[in-house]
Amino acid sequence: MTIDAIISLFIFVVVYYLIISEKVHRSISVVLGAFILTFFGVFEDPDYLFKNYVDFDTIFLLIGMMLLVSAVKSTGFFEFVAFKLIHFSKNSFLSIFILLNFFVAFFSAFVDNVTTIMIFIPITLAVADAAGIDPTFFVLSEVFSSNIGGTATLIGDPPNILIGNAARLTFNDFILNTSPATLLTWGIIILYFVLKNKKYLKKNISFEFSAIEITKSNLIKSTVLLISVIILFTVQEKIGVHSSVIAFGMGFLSILVIDPKNVEKHFGEIEWGTIFFFIGLFIITGALEDTGILKNLAMILSKNFGSTPKLFGMFLIIMSFVVSGFFDNIPFTATMIPVIKMLPSINSTFVNLNPYWWALSLGVCFGGNLTQIGASANIVAITMLLKYSKRSVSFKEYMKFSIIPSLISLIVSIAYVEFRYF
């Protein structure tokens, strides 16, 4: 292991310790960690660092969606939708829970997870506010639904796009292979949430809304803007426009259309702590990739568990799941793709590689639920929960919530791949 690799691993461990212990704000921890890595020359070329490891597509998507949500929220639109949802569910808390999670999972299959979360969390918080209850359980369950739902299709999660391009798999291939596992896993986990919290969900709760003030004009504007965003995200590949461009443009357009006189107020709604956290995290995980740590991890897997197809498939899911809970799943996926491609040269029994593509997809996407920084949607949801409901969720508290449903998803995915493909 090189000096740069040792430095990268050391910084990664220290930063994660600070995040878990919460002794230092997470944004400060990751940004200073990134600074130390660049200061000691782990990255030879800073331009290469920002070009290849800092995902500015995600950064500008976040900024754009924060502006859009701020503008739409100022109209009272989310409270209006929450009121309609409650009315439709006939004040059934259980029905609202299932409906919200279903729509989050469904939209995440076709729209970026972060976008889905940023649209639905304000609605969820409005429902919780009307019911006078702590929204934490609802928000965290929707994080699970988003990450699981995104696994269902080729465009639902970035790792799936990488896998699809590398293995030349179509949208229909994912529908036929990852969607059944996604539906099964989502159904079991929602059932687990319902059974575990049945007393909470079956409470007789009276929903109280203060006078909902939303003009017809603002209602139409907000509806058109949100529907336009969802449609643009759905067809982004066909029109050749990046998600960041769509979100950034629609964010500013929403301010212009809804509230052009309070631009500075909406700029103040941008969560810069979250933006800096993502930039720092991209650099730290980029160092692990750049110094070969992730590649070595992948090679250990292939050498030690590549003796039989069935054994390799199982450990591929487990390793992908665990690694994605703590690392950015995009570089890990990119690292594992060539490893899977070279399997036939290691062992002639590896004839059909398709099962391993599905195992990798399920492992990296489901693993994002394991920790609060396992996926972008997790970080955004927890940030919004703190900002709008003043409710913080610590690393340990999130793990306490996530460990059992995460293990359920792991077991289901292993069983699905082993029984269907081996």
PDB file of N, CA, C and O in Angstrom, residues 347-415:
ATOM      1  N   ASN A 347     -12.144 -17.994 -14.284  1.00  0.00           N
ATOM      2  CA  ASN A 347     -12.783 -19.306 -14.119  1.00  0.00           C
ATOM      3  C   ASN A 347     -13.736 -19.533 -15.282  1.00  0.00           C
ATOM      4  O   ASN A 347     -14.643 -18.731 -15.511  1.00  0.00           O
ATOM      5  N   SER A 348     -13.540 -20.615 -16.007  1.00  0.00           N
ATOM      6  CA  SER A 348     -14.332 -20.892 -17.210  1.00  0.00           C
ATOM      7  C   SER A 348     -15.795 -21.180 -16.915  1.00  0.00           C
ATOM      8  O   SER A 348     -16.624 -21.189 -17.826  1.00  0.00           O
ATOM      9  N   THR A 349     -16.130 -21.411 -15.637  1.00  0.00           N
ATOM     10  CA  THR A 349     -17.535 -21.684 -15.288  1.00  0.00           C
ATOM     11  C   THR A 349     -18.388 -20.406 -15.298  1.00  0.00           C
ATOM     12  O   THR A 349     -19.607 -20.477 -15.270  1.00  0.00           O
ATOM     13  N   PHE A 350     -17.724 -19.260 -15.324  1.00  0.00           N
ATOM     14  CA  PHE A 350     -18.445 -17.982 -15.367  1.00  0.00           C
ATOM     15  C   PHE A 350     -18.782 -17.652 -16.820  1.00  0.00           C
ATOM     16  O   PHE A 350     -18.105 -16.843 -17.470  1.00  0.00           O
ATOM     17  N   VAL A 351     -19.810 -18.315 -17.330  1.00  0.00           N
ATOM     18  CA  VAL A 351     -20.197 -18.137 -18.729  1.00  0.00           C
ATOM     19  C   VAL A 351     -21.193 -16.993 -18.874  1.00  0.00           C
ATOM     20  O   VAL A 351     -21.005 -16.067 -19.671  1.00  0.00           O
ATOM     21  N   ASN A 352     -22.257 -17.031 -18.086  1.00  0.00           N
ATOM     22  CA  ASN A 352     -23.303 -16.009 -18.134  1.00  0.00           C
ATOM     23  C   ASN A 352     -23.072 -14.986 -17.023  1.00  0.00           C
ATOM     24  O   ASN A 352     -23.177 -15.312 -15.838  1.00  0.00           O
ATOM     25  N   LEU A 353     -22.759 -13.753 -17.402  1.00  0.00           N
ATOM     26  CA  LEU A 353     -22.450 -12.722 -16.401  1.00  0.00           C
ATOM     27  C   LEU A 353     -23.672 -11.953 -15.921  1.00  0.00           C
ATOM     28  O   LEU A 353     -23.576 -11.193 -14.954  1.00  0.00           O
ATOM     29  N   ASN A 354     -24.810 -12.137 -16.552  1.00  0.00           N
ATOM     30  CA  ASN A 354     -26.004 -11.366 -16.180  1.00  0.00           C
ATOM     31  C   ASN A 354     -26.377 -11.450 -14.699  1.00  0.00           C
ATOM     32  O   ASN A 354     -26.713 -10.430 -14.091  1.00  0.00           O
ATOM     33  N   PRO A 355     -26.325 -12.650 -14.082  1.00  0.00           N
ATOM     34  CA  PRO A 355     -26.673 -12.712 -12.649  1.00  0.00           C
ATOM     35  C   PRO A 355     -25.821 -11.797 -11.776  1.00  0.00           C
ATOM     36  O   PRO A 355     -26.297 -11.272 -10.765  1.00  0.00           O
ATOM     37  N   TYR A 356     -24.566 -11.579 -12.186  1.00  0.00           N
ATOM     38  CA  TYR A 356     -23.673 -10.756 -11.368  1.00  0.00           C
ATOM     39  C   TYR A 356     -23.965  -9.270 -11.545  1.00  0.00           C
ATOM     40  O   TYR A 356     -23.752  -8.482 -10.611  1.00  0.00           O
ATOM     41  N   TRP A 357     -24.452  -8.905 -12.718  1.00  0.00           N
ATOM     42  CA  TRP A 357     -24.887  -7.520 -12.904  1.00  0.00           C
ATOM     43  C   TRP A 357     -26.083  -7.219 -12.007  1.00  0.00           C
ATOM     44  O   TRP A 357     -26.147  -6.160 -11.378  1.00  0.00           O
ATOM     45  N   TRP A 358     -27.022  -8.165 -11.915  1.00  0.00           N
ATOM     46  CA  TRP A 358     -28.195  -7.953 -11.062  1.00  0.00           C
ATOM     47  C   TRP A 358     -27.799  -7.978  -9.587  1.00  0.00           C
ATOM     48  O   TRP A 358     -28.334  -7.210  -8.779  1.00  0.00           O
ATOM     49  N   ALA A 359     -26.853  -8.847  -9.240  1.00  0.00           N
ATOM     50  CA  ALA A 359     -26.377  -8.915  -7.849  1.00  0.00           C
ATOM     51  C   ALA A 359     -25.700  -7.600  -7.454  1.00  0.00           C
ATOM     52  O   ALA A 359     -25.913  -7.075  -6.355  1.00  0.00           O
ATOM     53  N   LEU A 360     -24.893  -7.061  -8.368  1.00  0.00           N
ATOM     54  CA  LEU A 360     -24.210  -5.790  -8.100  1.00  0.00           C
ATOM     55  C   LEU A 360     -25.219  -4.659  -7.947  1.00  0.00           C
ATOM     56  O   LEU A 360     -25.124  -3.840  -7.029  1.00  0.00           O
ATOM     57  N   SER A 361     -26.211  -4.610  -8.823  1.00  0.00           N
ATOM     58  CA  SER A 361     -27.239  -3.566  -8.769  1.00  0.00           C
ATOM     59  C   SER A 361     -27.997  -3.605  -7.442  1.00  0.00           C
ATOM     60  O   SER A 361     -28.144  -2.577  -6.769  1.00  0.00           O
ATOM     61  N   LEU A 362     -28.469  -4.780  -7.054  1.00  0.00           N
ATOM     62  CA  LEU A 362     -29.240  -4.905  -5.811  1.00  0.00           C
ATOM     63  C   LEU A 362     -28.377  -4.581  -4.597  1.00  0.00           C
ATOM     64  O   LEU A 362     -28.831  -3.914  -3.652  1.00  0.00           O
ATOM     65  N   GLY A 363     -27.126  -5.033  -4.618  1.00  0.00           N
ATOM     66  CA  GLY A 363     -26.245  -4.794  -3.474  1.00  0.00           C
ATOM     67  C   GLY A 363     -25.933  -3.330  -3.261  1.00  0.00           C
ATOM     68  O   GLY A 363     -26.084  -2.810  -2.143  1.00  0.00           O
ATOM     69  N   VAL A 364     -25.521  -2.632  -4.325  1.00  0.00           N
ATOM     70  CA  VAL A 364     -25.116  -1.230  -4.156  1.00  0.00           C
ATOM     71  C   VAL A 364     -26.303  -0.311  -3.897  1.00  0.00           C
ATOM     72  O   VAL A 364     -26.190   0.666  -3.133  1.00  0.00           O
ATOM     73  N   CYS A 365     -27.451  -0.615  -4.510  1.00  0.00           N
ATOM     74  CA  CYS A 365     -28.629   0.259  -4.321  1.00  0.00           C
ATOM     75  C   CYS A 365     -29.273   0.048  -2.950  1.00  0.00           C
ATOM     76  O   CYS A 365     -29.599   1.017  -2.259  1.00  0.00           O
ATOM     77  N   PHE A 366     -29.453  -1.199  -2.540  1.00  0.00           N
ATOM     78  CA  PHE A 366     -30.045  -1.484  -1.230  1.00  0.00           C
ATOM     79  C   PHE A 366     -29.101  -1.078  -0.102  1.00  0.00           C
ATOM     80  O   PHE A 366     -29.534  -0.664   0.969  1.00  0.00           O
ATOM     81  N   GLY A 367     -27.791  -1.210  -0.339  1.00  0.00           N
ATOM     82  CA  GLY A 367     -26.814  -0.877   0.702  1.00  0.00           C
ATOM     83  C   GLY A 367     -26.839   0.591   1.077  1.00  0.00           C
ATOM     84  O   GLY A 367     -26.425   0.962   2.178  1.00  0.00           O
ATOM     85  N   GLY A 368     -27.334   1.443   0.176  1.00  0.00           N
ATOM     86  CA  GLY A 368     -27.407   2.874   0.472  1.00  0.00           C
ATOM     87  C   GLY A 368     -28.287   3.211   1.652  1.00  0.00           C
ATOM     88  O   GLY A 368     -28.174   4.292   2.239  1.00  0.00           O
ATOM     89  N   ASN A 369     -29.159   2.281   2.045  1.00  0.00           N
ATOM     90  CA  ASN A 369     -30.045   2.517   3.191  1.00  0.00           C
ATOM     91  C   ASN A 369     -29.366   2.282   4.542  1.00  0.00           C
ATOM     92  O   ASN A 369     -29.905   2.667   5.577  1.00  0.00           O
ATOM     93  N   LEU A 370     -28.197   1.651   4.530  1.00  0.00           N
ATOM     94  CA  LEU A 370     -27.596   1.190   5.778  1.00  0.00           C
ATOM     95  C   LEU A 370     -27.232   2.324   6.731  1.00  0.00           C
ATOM     96  O   LEU A 370     -27.469   2.231   7.933  1.00  0.00           O
ATOM     97  N   THR A 371     -26.639   3.401   6.209  1.00  0.00           N
ATOM     98  CA  THR A 371     -26.245   4.521   7.069  1.00  0.00           C
ATOM     99  C   THR A 371     -26.853   5.821   6.546  1.00  0.00           C
ATOM    100  O   THR A 371     -27.314   5.880   5.406  1.00  0.00           O
ATOM    101  N   GLN A 372     -26.776   6.845   7.347  1.00  0.00           N
ATOM    102  CA  GLN A 372     -27.379   8.125   6.956  1.00  0.00           C
ATOM    103  C   GLN A 372     -26.603   8.818   5.849  1.00  0.00           C
ATOM    104  O   GLN A 372     -27.119   9.734   5.210  1.00  0.00           O
ATOM    105  N   ILE A 373     -25.375   8.371   5.584  1.00  0.00           N
ATOM    106  CA  ILE A 373     -24.617   8.948   4.475  1.00  0.00           C
ATOM    107  C   ILE A 373     -24.392   7.916   3.374  1.00  0.00           C
ATOM    108  O   ILE A 373     -23.540   8.095   2.504  1.00  0.00           O
ATOM    109  N   GLY A 374     -25.184   6.847   3.377  1.00  0.00           N
ATOM    110  CA  GLY A 374     -25.040   5.801   2.378  1.00  0.00           C
ATOM    111  C   GLY A 374     -25.552   6.203   1.009  1.00  0.00           C
ATOM    112  O   GLY A 374     -25.161   5.621   0.003  1.00  0.00           O
ATOM    113  N   ALA A 375     -26.441   7.170   0.955  1.00  0.00           N
ATOM    114  CA  ALA A 375     -26.991   7.639  -0.324  1.00  0.00           C
ATOM    115  C   ALA A 375     -27.317   9.121  -0.207  1.00  0.00           C
ATOM    116  O   ALA A 375     -27.569   9.632   0.893  1.00  0.00           O
ATOM    117  N   SER A 376     -27.323   9.794  -1.341  1.00  0.00           N
ATOM    118  CA  SER A 376     -27.596  11.235  -1.353  1.00  0.00           C
ATOM    119  C   SER A 376     -28.972  11.551  -0.787  1.00  0.00           C
ATOM    120  O   SER A 376     -29.164  12.547  -0.078  1.00  0.00           O
ATOM    121  N   ALA A 377     -29.954  10.689  -1.097  1.00  0.00           N
ATOM    122  CA  ALA A 377     -31.325  10.913  -0.633  1.00  0.00           C
ATOM    123  C   ALA A 377     -31.399  10.923   0.896  1.00  0.00           C
ATOM    124  O   ALA A 377     -32.176  11.688   1.481  1.00  0.00           O
ATOM    125  N   ASN A 378     -30.595  10.082   1.541  1.00  0.00           N
ATOM    126  CA  ASN A 378     -30.583  10.016   3.011  1.00  0.00           C
ATOM    127  C   ASN A 378     -30.151  11.361   3.602  1.00  0.00           C
ATOM    128  O   ASN A 378     -30.790  11.890   4.518  1.00  0.00           O
ATOM    129  N   ILE A 379     -29.052  11.884   3.082  1.00  0.00           N
ATOM    130  CA  ILE A 379     -28.499  13.136   3.595  1.00  0.00           C
ATOM    131  C   ILE A 379     -29.488  14.280   3.406  1.00  0.00           C
ATOM    132  O   ILE A 379     -29.720  15.081   4.314  1.00  0.00           O
ATOM    133  N   VAL A 380     -30.085  14.342   2.222  1.00  0.00           N
ATOM    134  CA  VAL A 380     -31.038  15.408   1.922  1.00  0.00           C
ATOM    135  C   VAL A 380     -32.267  15.323   2.820  1.00  0.00           C
ATOM    136  O   VAL A 380     -32.739  16.335   3.363  1.00  0.00           O
ATOM    137  N   ALA A 381     -32.803  14.115   3.001  1.00  0.00           N
ATOM    138  CA  ALA A 381     -34.001  13.934   3.829  1.00  0.00           C
ATOM    139  C   ALA A 381     -33.746  14.341   5.272  1.00  0.00           C
ATOM    140  O   ALA A 381     -34.564  15.046   5.893  1.00  0.00           O
ATOM    141  N   ILE A 382     -32.615  13.931   5.821  1.00  0.00           N
ATOM    142  CA  ILE A 382     -32.286  14.246   7.213  1.00  0.00           C
ATOM    143  C   ILE A 382     -32.030  15.749   7.374  1.00  0.00           C
ATOM    144  O   ILE A 382     -32.399  16.346   8.389  1.00  0.00           O
ATOM    145  N   THR A 383     -31.425  16.355   6.353  1.00  0.00           N
ATOM    146  CA  THR A 383     -31.197  17.806   6.381  1.00  0.00           C
ATOM    147  C   THR A 383     -32.523  18.567   6.374  1.00  0.00           C
ATOM    148  O   THR A 383     -32.706  19.531   7.122  1.00  0.00           O
ATOM    149  N   MET A 384     -33.458  18.135   5.522  1.00  0.00           N
ATOM    150  CA  MET A 384     -34.767  18.783   5.449  1.00  0.00           C
ATOM    151  C   MET A 384     -35.557  18.588   6.740  1.00  0.00           C
ATOM    152  O   MET A 384     -36.271  19.487   7.190  1.00  0.00           O
ATOM    153  N   LEU A 385     -35.414  17.432   7.345  1.00  0.00           N
ATOM    154  CA  LEU A 385     -36.093  17.146   8.615  1.00  0.00           C
ATOM    155  C   LEU A 385     -35.607  18.103   9.699  1.00  0.00           C
ATOM    156  O   LEU A 385     -36.406  18.648  10.474  1.00  0.00           O
ATOM    157  N   LEU A 386     -34.301  18.337   9.736  1.00  0.00           N
ATOM    158  CA  LEU A 386     -33.735  19.254  10.725  1.00  0.00           C
ATOM    159  C   LEU A 386     -34.143  20.694  10.437  1.00  0.00           C
ATOM    160  O   LEU A 386     -34.514  21.443  11.344  1.00  0.00           O
ATOM    161  N   LYS A 387     -34.117  21.065   9.167  1.00  0.00           N
ATOM    162  CA  LYS A 387     -34.390  22.455   8.793  1.00  0.00           C
ATOM    163  C   LYS A 387     -35.832  22.851   9.051  1.00  0.00           C
ATOM    164  O   LYS A 387     -36.103  23.920   9.604  1.00  0.00           O
ATOM    165  N   TYR A 388     -36.764  22.001   8.661  1.00  0.00           N
ATOM    166  CA  TYR A 388     -38.180  22.374   8.721  1.00  0.00           C
ATOM    167  C   TYR A 388     -38.901  21.891   9.980  1.00  0.00           C
ATOM    168  O   TYR A 388     -39.938  22.440  10.338  1.00  0.00           O
ATOM    169  N   SER A 389     -38.374  20.844  10.631  1.00  0.00           N
ATOM    170  CA  SER A 389     -39.044  20.320  11.831  1.00  0.00           C
ATOM    171  C   SER A 389     -38.174  20.396  13.072  1.00  0.00           C
ATOM    172  O   SER A 389     -38.591  19.949  14.146  1.00  0.00           O
ATOM    173  N   LYS A 390     -36.945  20.922  12.908  1.00  0.00           N
ATOM    174  CA  LYS A 390     -36.020  21.055  14.042  1.00  0.00           C
ATOM    175  C   LYS A 390     -35.778  19.715  14.738  1.00  0.00           C
ATOM    176  O   LYS A 390     -35.584  19.648  15.946  1.00  0.00           O
ATOM    177  N   ARG A 391     -35.782  18.660  13.946  1.00  0.00           N
ATOM    178  CA  ARG A 391     -35.577  17.301  14.486  1.00  0.00           C
ATOM    179  C   ARG A 391     -34.293  16.716  13.884  1.00  0.00           C
ATOM    180  O   ARG A 391     -34.210  16.482  12.687  1.00  0.00           O
ATOM    181  N   SER A 392     -33.293  16.529  14.734  1.00  0.00           N
ATOM    182  CA  SER A 392     -32.024  15.990  14.243  1.00  0.00           C
ATOM    183  C   SER A 392     -32.002  14.467  14.411  1.00  0.00           C
ATOM    184  O   SER A 392     -32.590  13.926  15.347  1.00  0.00           O
ATOM    185  N   VAL A 393     -31.337  13.806  13.498  1.00  0.00           N
ATOM    186  CA  VAL A 393     -31.179  12.344  13.557  1.00  0.00           C
ATOM    187  C   VAL A 393     -29.689  12.042  13.562  1.00  0.00           C
ATOM    188  O   VAL A 393     -28.987  12.320  12.585  1.00  0.00           O
ATOM    189  N   SER A 394     -29.199  11.482  14.655  1.00  0.00           N
ATOM    190  CA  SER A 394     -27.777  11.179  14.760  1.00  0.00           C
ATOM    191  C   SER A 394     -27.436   9.943  13.931  1.00  0.00           C
ATOM    192  O   SER A 394     -28.320   9.195  13.499  1.00  0.00           O
ATOM    193  N   PHE A 395     -26.140   9.732  13.727  1.00  0.00           N
ATOM    194  CA  PHE A 395     -25.681   8.557  12.977  1.00  0.00           C
ATOM    195  C   PHE A 395     -26.153   7.276  13.666  1.00  0.00           C
ATOM    196  O   PHE A 395     -26.648   6.352  13.023  1.00  0.00           O
ATOM    197  N   LYS A 396     -26.012   7.242  14.985  1.00  0.00           N
ATOM    198  CA  LYS A 396     -26.403   6.056  15.747  1.00  0.00           C
ATOM    199  C   LYS A 396     -27.912   5.847  15.709  1.00  0.00           C
ATOM    200  O   LYS A 396     -28.394   4.706  15.607  1.00  0.00           O
ATOM    201  N   GLU A 397     -28.669   6.940  15.797  1.00  0.00           N
ATOM    202  CA  GLU A 397     -30.129   6.824  15.770  1.00  0.00           C
ATOM    203  C   GLU A 397     -30.603   6.294  14.422  1.00  0.00           C
ATOM    204  O   GLU A 397     -31.508   5.455  14.356  1.00  0.00           O
ATOM    205  N   TYR A 398     -29.968   6.782  13.359  1.00  0.00           N
ATOM    206  CA  TYR A 398     -30.334   6.288  12.032  1.00  0.00           C
ATOM    207  C   TYR A 398     -30.011   4.795  11.909  1.00  0.00           C
ATOM    208  O   TYR A 398     -30.814   4.017  11.394  1.00  0.00           O
ATOM    209  N   MET A 399     -28.836   4.395  12.389  1.00  0.00           N
ATOM    210  CA  MET A 399     -28.439   2.989  12.314  1.00  0.00           C
ATOM    211  C   MET A 399     -29.387   2.094  13.108  1.00  0.00           C
ATOM    212  O   MET A 399     -29.719   0.982  12.691  1.00  0.00           O
ATOM    213  N   LYS A 400     -29.841   2.610  14.237  1.00  0.00           N
ATOM    214  CA  LYS A 400     -30.793   1.855  15.047  1.00  0.00           C
ATOM    215  C   LYS A 400     -32.092   1.621  14.281  1.00  0.00           C
ATOM    216  O   LYS A 400     -32.711   0.553  14.377  1.00  0.00           O
ATOM    217  N   PHE A 401     -32.496   2.629  13.510  1.00  0.00           N
ATOM    218  CA  PHE A 401     -33.707   2.507  12.699  1.00  0.00           C
ATOM    219  C   PHE A 401     -33.475   1.603  11.489  1.00  0.00           C
ATOM    220  O   PHE A 401     -34.342   0.826  11.105  1.00  0.00           O
ATOM    221  N   SER A 402     -32.291   1.713  10.885  1.00  0.00           N
ATOM    222  CA  SER A 402     -32.068   1.099   9.567  1.00  0.00           C
ATOM    223  C   SER A 402     -31.565  -0.334   9.582  1.00  0.00           C
ATOM    224  O   SER A 402     -31.734  -1.049   8.599  1.00  0.00           O
ATOM    225  N   ILE A 403     -30.942  -0.761  10.670  1.00  0.00           N
ATOM    226  CA  ILE A 403     -30.201  -2.024  10.636  1.00  0.00           C
ATOM    227  C   ILE A 403     -31.088  -3.222  10.289  1.00  0.00           C
ATOM    228  O   ILE A 403     -30.734  -4.043   9.434  1.00  0.00           O
ATOM    229  N   ILE A 404     -32.259  -3.334  10.912  1.00  0.00           N
ATOM    230  CA  ILE A 404     -33.119  -4.505  10.646  1.00  0.00           C
ATOM    231  C   ILE A 404     -33.713  -4.465   9.240  1.00  0.00           C
ATOM    232  O   ILE A 404     -33.579  -5.443   8.489  1.00  0.00           O
ATOM    233  N   PRO A 405     -34.365  -3.356   8.819  1.00  0.00           N
ATOM    234  CA  PRO A 405     -34.873  -3.346   7.443  1.00  0.00           C
ATOM    235  C   PRO A 405     -33.778  -3.466   6.391  1.00  0.00           C
ATOM    236  O   PRO A 405     -34.005  -4.043   5.318  1.00  0.00           O
ATOM    237  N   SER A 406     -32.582  -2.953   6.687  1.00  0.00           N
ATOM    238  CA  SER A 406     -31.468  -3.095   5.746  1.00  0.00           C
ATOM    239  C   SER A 406     -31.069  -4.558   5.604  1.00  0.00           C
ATOM    240  O   SER A 406     -30.838  -5.055   4.487  1.00  0.00           O
ATOM    241  N   LEU A 407     -30.988  -5.258   6.732  1.00  0.00           N
ATOM    242  CA  LEU A 407     -30.653  -6.683   6.689  1.00  0.00           C
ATOM    243  C   LEU A 407     -31.747  -7.487   5.993  1.00  0.00           C
ATOM    244  O   LEU A 407     -31.464  -8.468   5.291  1.00  0.00           O
ATOM    245  N   ILE A 408     -32.998  -7.076   6.174  1.00  0.00           N
ATOM    246  CA  ILE A 408     -34.108  -7.739   5.467  1.00  0.00           C
ATOM    247  C   ILE A 408     -33.915  -7.608   3.961  1.00  0.00           C
ATOM    248  O   ILE A 408     -34.038  -8.586   3.216  1.00  0.00           O
ATOM    249  N   SER A 409     -33.586  -6.402   3.514  1.00  0.00           N
ATOM    250  CA  SER A 409     -33.377  -6.191   2.071  1.00  0.00           C
ATOM    251  C   SER A 409     -32.193  -6.997   1.563  1.00  0.00           C
ATOM    252  O   SER A 409     -32.218  -7.513   0.436  1.00  0.00           O
ATOM    253  N   LEU A 410     -31.150  -7.118   2.383  1.00  0.00           N
ATOM    254  CA  LEU A 410     -29.979  -7.917   1.996  1.00  0.00           C
ATOM    255  C   LEU A 410     -30.350  -9.390   1.845  1.00  0.00           C
ATOM    256  O   LEU A 410     -29.998 -10.035   0.851  1.00  0.00           O
ATOM    257  N   ILE A 411     -31.078  -9.916   2.820  1.00  0.00           N
ATOM    258  CA  ILE A 411     -31.478 -11.331   2.792  1.00  0.00           C
ATOM    259  C   ILE A 411     -32.390 -11.610   1.598  1.00  0.00           C
ATOM    260  O   ILE A 411     -32.230 -12.620   0.899  1.00  0.00           O
ATOM    261  N   VAL A 412     -33.344 -10.723   1.370  1.00  0.00           N
ATOM    262  CA  VAL A 412     -34.269 -10.905   0.239  1.00  0.00           C
ATOM    263  C   VAL A 412     -33.516 -10.884  -1.082  1.00  0.00           C
ATOM    264  O   VAL A 412     -33.769 -11.713  -1.970  1.00  0.00           O
ATOM    265  N   SER A 413     -32.570  -9.957  -1.229  1.00  0.00           N
ATOM    266  CA  SER A 413     -31.825  -9.858  -2.490  1.00  0.00           C
ATOM    267  C   SER A 413     -30.943 -11.081  -2.715  1.00  0.00           C
ATOM    268  O   SER A 413     -30.838 -11.573  -3.850  1.00  0.00           O
ATOM    269  N   ILE A 414     -30.308 -11.571  -1.641  1.00  0.00           N
ATOM    270  CA  ILE A 414     -29.495 -12.788  -1.767  1.00  0.00           C
ATOM    271  C   ILE A 414     -30.368 -13.969  -2.186  1.00  0.00           C
ATOM    272  O   ILE A 414     -30.035 -14.713  -3.124  1.00  0.00           O
ATOM    273  N   ALA A 415     -31.494 -14.138  -1.502  1.00  0.00           N
ATOM    274  CA  ALA A 415     -32.405 -15.241  -1.816  1.00  0.00           C
ATOM    275  C   ALA A 415     -32.921 -15.133  -3.250  1.00  0.00           C
ATOM    276  O   ALA A 415     -32.988 -16.138  -3.977  1.00  0.00           O
TER     277      ALA A 415
END
